[in-house]
Coordinates of C-alpha atoms in Angstrom, one line a residue:
X1 CA 0.0 0.0 0.0
X2 CA 1.3 3.4 -0.9
X3 CA 2.1 5.8 1.9
X4 CA -0.4 8.5 2.6
X5 CA 0.8 12.0 1.9
X6 CA -0.2 14.1 5.0
X7 CA 1.8 17.2 4.2
X8 CA -0.3 20.2 3.4
X9 CA 0.4 23.9 3.1
X10 CA -1.2 24.4 6.5
X11 CA 0.8 21.6 8.3
X12 CA 4.0 22.9 6.7
X13 CA 3.3 26.5 8.0
X14 CA 2.6 25.1 11.4
X15 CA 5.9 23.2 11.4
X16 CA 7.9 26.2 10.3
X17 CA 6.3 28.2 13.1
X18 CA 7.3 25.4 15.5
X19 CA 10.9 25.5 14.4
X20 CA 11.0 29.2 14.8
X21 CA 9.5 29.0 18.3
X22 CA 12.0 26.3 19.4
X23 CA 14.8 28.3 17.9
X24 CA 13.8 31.5 19.8
X25 CA 13.0 29.8 23.1
X26 CA 16.6 29.8 24.4
X27 CA 20.2 30.6 23.6
X28 CA 21.5 27.1 23.0
X29 CA 23.1 26.7 19.5
X30 CA 21.9 24.0 17.2
X31 CA 23.9 21.2 15.6
X32 CA 22.3 19.6 12.5
X33 CA 23.7 16.2 11.4
X34 CA 23.8 16.4 7.6
X35 CA 24.5 13.3 5.5
X36 CA 23.3 14.7 2.3
X37 CA 20.4 12.2 2.2
X38 CA 16.7 13.0 1.9
X39 CA 15.8 13.3 5.6
X40 CA 18.8 15.5 6.7
X41 CA 18.3 17.6 3.6
X42 CA 14.6 18.1 4.5
X43 CA 15.5 19.1 8.0
X44 CA 18.2 21.6 6.9
X45 CA 15.9 23.1 4.2
X46 CA 13.1 23.4 6.7
X47 CA 15.3 25.2 9.3
X48 CA 16.8 27.4 6.6
X49 CA 13.3 28.5 5.5
X50 CA 12.2 29.1 9.1
X51 CA 15.2 31.2 9.9
X52 CA 14.9 33.2 6.7
X53 CA 11.5 34.4 7.9
X54 CA 12.9 35.8 11.1
X55 CA 14.2 39.3 11.6
X56 CA 17.9 39.9 12.0
X57 CA 17.4 40.7 15.7
X58 CA 15.8 37.2 16.2
X59 CA 18.8 35.4 14.7
X60 CA 20.6 35.2 18.0
X61 CA 22.4 31.8 17.9
X62 CA 24.5 29.7 15.6
X63 CA 23.6 26.6 13.7
X64 CA 26.4 24.2 13.0
X65 CA 25.9 21.8 10.1
X66 CA 28.2 18.8 10.5
X67 CA 28.9 15.9 8.1
X68 CA 31.2 13.0 8.6
X69 CA 34.0 12.0 6.2
X70 CA 35.3 8.5 7.2
X71 CA 38.2 8.9 4.8
X72 CA 37.2 5.7 3.1
X73 CA 34.1 7.0 1.4
X74 CA 33.6 6.8 -2.3
X75 CA 35.1 9.9 -3.9
X76 CA 31.7 10.8 -5.5
X77 CA 30.1 10.8 -2.0
X78 CA 32.8 13.0 -0.5
X79 CA 32.8 15.4 -3.4
X80 CA 29.0 15.8 -3.2
X81 CA 29.1 16.6 0.5
X82 CA 32.0 19.0 0.1
X83 CA 30.2 20.8 -2.7
X84 CA 27.1 21.0 -0.5
X85 CA 29.1 22.5 2.3
X86 CA 30.6 25.1 0.0
X87 CA 27.1 26.0 -1.3
X88 CA 25.7 26.1 2.2
X89 CA 28.4 28.4 3.6
X90 CA 28.3 30.7 0.6
X91 CA 24.5 31.0 0.6
X92 CA 24.3 31.5 4.4
X93 CA 26.8 34.3 4.2
X94 CA 24.9 36.0 1.3
X95 CA 21.6 35.6 3.2
X96 CA 23.2 36.8 6.5
X97 CA 22.1 33.6 8.3
X98 CA 24.0 32.2 11.3
X99 CA 24.6 28.9 9.6
X100 CA 28.0 27.3 9.0
X101 CA 28.9 23.8 7.7
X102 CA 31.8 21.7 9.0
X103 CA 33.2 18.4 8.0
X104 CA 34.5 16.1 10.7
X105 CA 37.0 13.3 10.3
X106 CA 38.2 10.5 12.6
X107 CA 41.4 11.0 14.7
X108 CA 44.5 9.6 13.1
X109 CA 44.5 6.7 15.6
X110 CA 40.9 5.8 14.8
X111 CA 41.1 5.8 11.0
X112 CA 40.2 2.7 9.1
X113 CA 43.7 1.8 8.1
X114 CA 45.2 2.5 11.5
X115 CA 42.8 0.0 13.0
X116 CA 43.2 -2.6 10.2
X117 CA 47.0 -2.4 9.9
X118 CA 48.1 -0.9 13.2
X119 CA 45.8 -2.8 15.6
X120 CA 45.1 -5.8 13.5
X121 CA 41.3 -5.4 13.5
X122 CA 39.4 -7.5 11.1
X123 CA 37.4 -5.8 8.4
X124 CA 34.0 -4.8 9.9
X125 CA 31.2 -7.4 9.9
X126 CA 27.7 -7.8 11.3
X127 CA 28.7 -8.6 14.9
X128 CA 31.8 -6.3 15.0
X129 CA 31.0 -3.0 13.3
X130 CA 33.7 -1.0 15.0
X131 CA 34.0 1.3 12.0
X132 CA 30.6 3.1 12.6
X133 CA 31.6 4.2 16.1
X134 CA 35.2 5.1 15.4
X135 CA 34.8 6.6 11.9
X136 CA 31.5 8.4 12.2
X137 CA 30.0 8.6 15.7
X138 CA 33.1 9.5 17.6
X139 CA 34.2 12.5 15.4
X140 CA 30.6 13.9 15.5
X141 CA 30.5 13.4 19.3
X142 CA 33.8 15.2 19.7
X143 CA 32.5 18.1 17.7
X144 CA 29.4 18.3 19.8
X145 CA 31.3 18.0 23.1
X146 CA 33.6 20.9 22.0
X147 CA 30.5 22.9 21.1
X148 CA 29.0 22.1 24.5
X149 CA 32.2 23.2 26.2
X150 CA 31.8 26.6 24.5
X151 CA 28.1 27.2 25.0
X152 CA 27.1 25.0 28.0
X153 CA 24.3 23.1 26.2
X154 CA 23.4 22.4 22.6
X155 CA 20.4 21.1 20.7
X156 CA 21.0 18.4 18.1
X157 CA 18.6 18.3 15.1
X158 CA 18.1 14.9 13.5
X159 CA 16.0 13.7 10.5
X160 CA 14.7 10.8 12.4
X161 CA 11.0 9.8 11.7
X162 CA 8.6 7.7 13.7
X163 CA 7.7 5.5 10.7
X164 CA 11.3 4.4 10.3
X165 CA 11.3 2.0 13.3
X166 CA 9.4 1.3 16.5
X167 CA 12.5 2.0 18.6
X168 CA 12.9 5.5 17.2
X169 CA 9.2 6.2 17.8
X170 CA 9.7 5.1 21.5
X171 CA 12.7 7.3 21.9
X172 CA 10.7 10.3 20.6
X173 CA 8.1 9.8 23.3
X174 CA 10.8 10.4 26.0
X175 CA 10.5 14.2 26.2
X176 CA 12.1 16.3 28.8
X177 CA 10.2 18.6 31.1
X178 CA 10.8 21.8 29.0
X179 CA 7.3 21.6 27.6
X180 CA 8.4 21.5 24.0
X181 CA 9.6 19.1 21.4
X182 CA 13.1 18.4 22.9
X183 CA 14.3 15.2 24.5
X184 CA 17.6 14.6 26.3
X185 CA 20.3 12.9 24.4
X186 CA 21.0 9.4 25.6
X187 CA 24.8 9.6 25.6
X188 CA 25.8 13.3 25.7
X189 CA 25.2 15.3 28.9
X190 CA 23.9 18.8 28.3
X191 CA 22.7 17.9 24.8
X192 CA 19.1 17.8 23.7
X193 CA 17.5 16.4 20.6
X194 CA 14.9 18.0 18.3
X195 CA 13.4 15.9 15.5
X196 CA 11.2 18.4 13.5
X197 CA 10.1 15.9 10.8
X198 CA 9.4 13.0 13.1
X199 CA 5.7 12.8 12.0
X200 CA 6.5 12.9 8.3
X201 CA 6.2 9.8 6.1
X202 CA 8.8 9.2 3.4
X203 CA 6.3 10.5 0.9
X204 CA 6.0 13.7 2.9
X205 CA 9.7 14.1 2.7
X206 CA 9.9 13.8 -1.0
X207 CA 6.8 16.0 -1.5
X208 CA 8.5 18.8 0.4
X209 CA 11.9 18.4 -1.3
X210 CA 10.5 18.2 -4.8
X211 CA 8.0 21.0 -4.5
X212 CA 10.3 23.5 -2.6
X213 CA 13.3 25.3 -3.9
X214 CA 16.6 24.3 -2.3
X215 CA 17.7 27.5 -0.6
X216 CA 21.4 26.9 -0.8
X217 CA 21.3 25.9 -4.5
X218 CA 21.3 22.2 -4.3
X219 CA 19.3 20.0 -6.7
X220 CA 16.6 18.0 -5.0
X221 CA 15.6 16.3 -8.2
X222 CA 19.1 15.0 -8.5
X223 CA 18.9 13.8 -4.9
X224 CA 15.8 11.9 -5.8
X225 CA 17.6 10.1 -8.6
X226 CA 20.2 8.8 -6.2
X227 CA 17.5 6.8 -4.4

């Protein structure tokens, strides 16, 4: 059965207003995990549109866009993310938005070849996927910890959706006591999580991306062809 498209002009306006309200509710900077895929692209585009509708006086805190380069990715993937970062930083500067994109990489001791050759690790397999933690999660965590050290607390925006899995849906029910859409991060003290498109279906994501102009100049139709 095809997914129902629940995204309407009214629900989109409501979500943009929610993003604006959460952004203005405190001084904690935002960190957006950006893989270049459909969900993270939708989150970034949604946030960009929401901020563009605020006054300059309301743009009071930074938004850090972070992507992970494991140093063993296919060149085409790395180049696409690097190009996106260049476009994001250029467009944000031109639009006077407090958005900046950063690429994170694993520490030298944690790189793929350091572990394979230096430590004698086997290549990753189902029951020993050491690469995900060392090459992707740890560099991102280090960036967030450094951001927390500067600002005290941060809000991490993710493109997670309830329909993706029952475990994700359960996590999204575990809200904090701030009376909004934030939940505490499971592993990072002083970090909170905001999942603005959690109620969207996959069809909603594509409806939004294919019917809205990409504000930093990316090609959402090209993104669709990659899937």
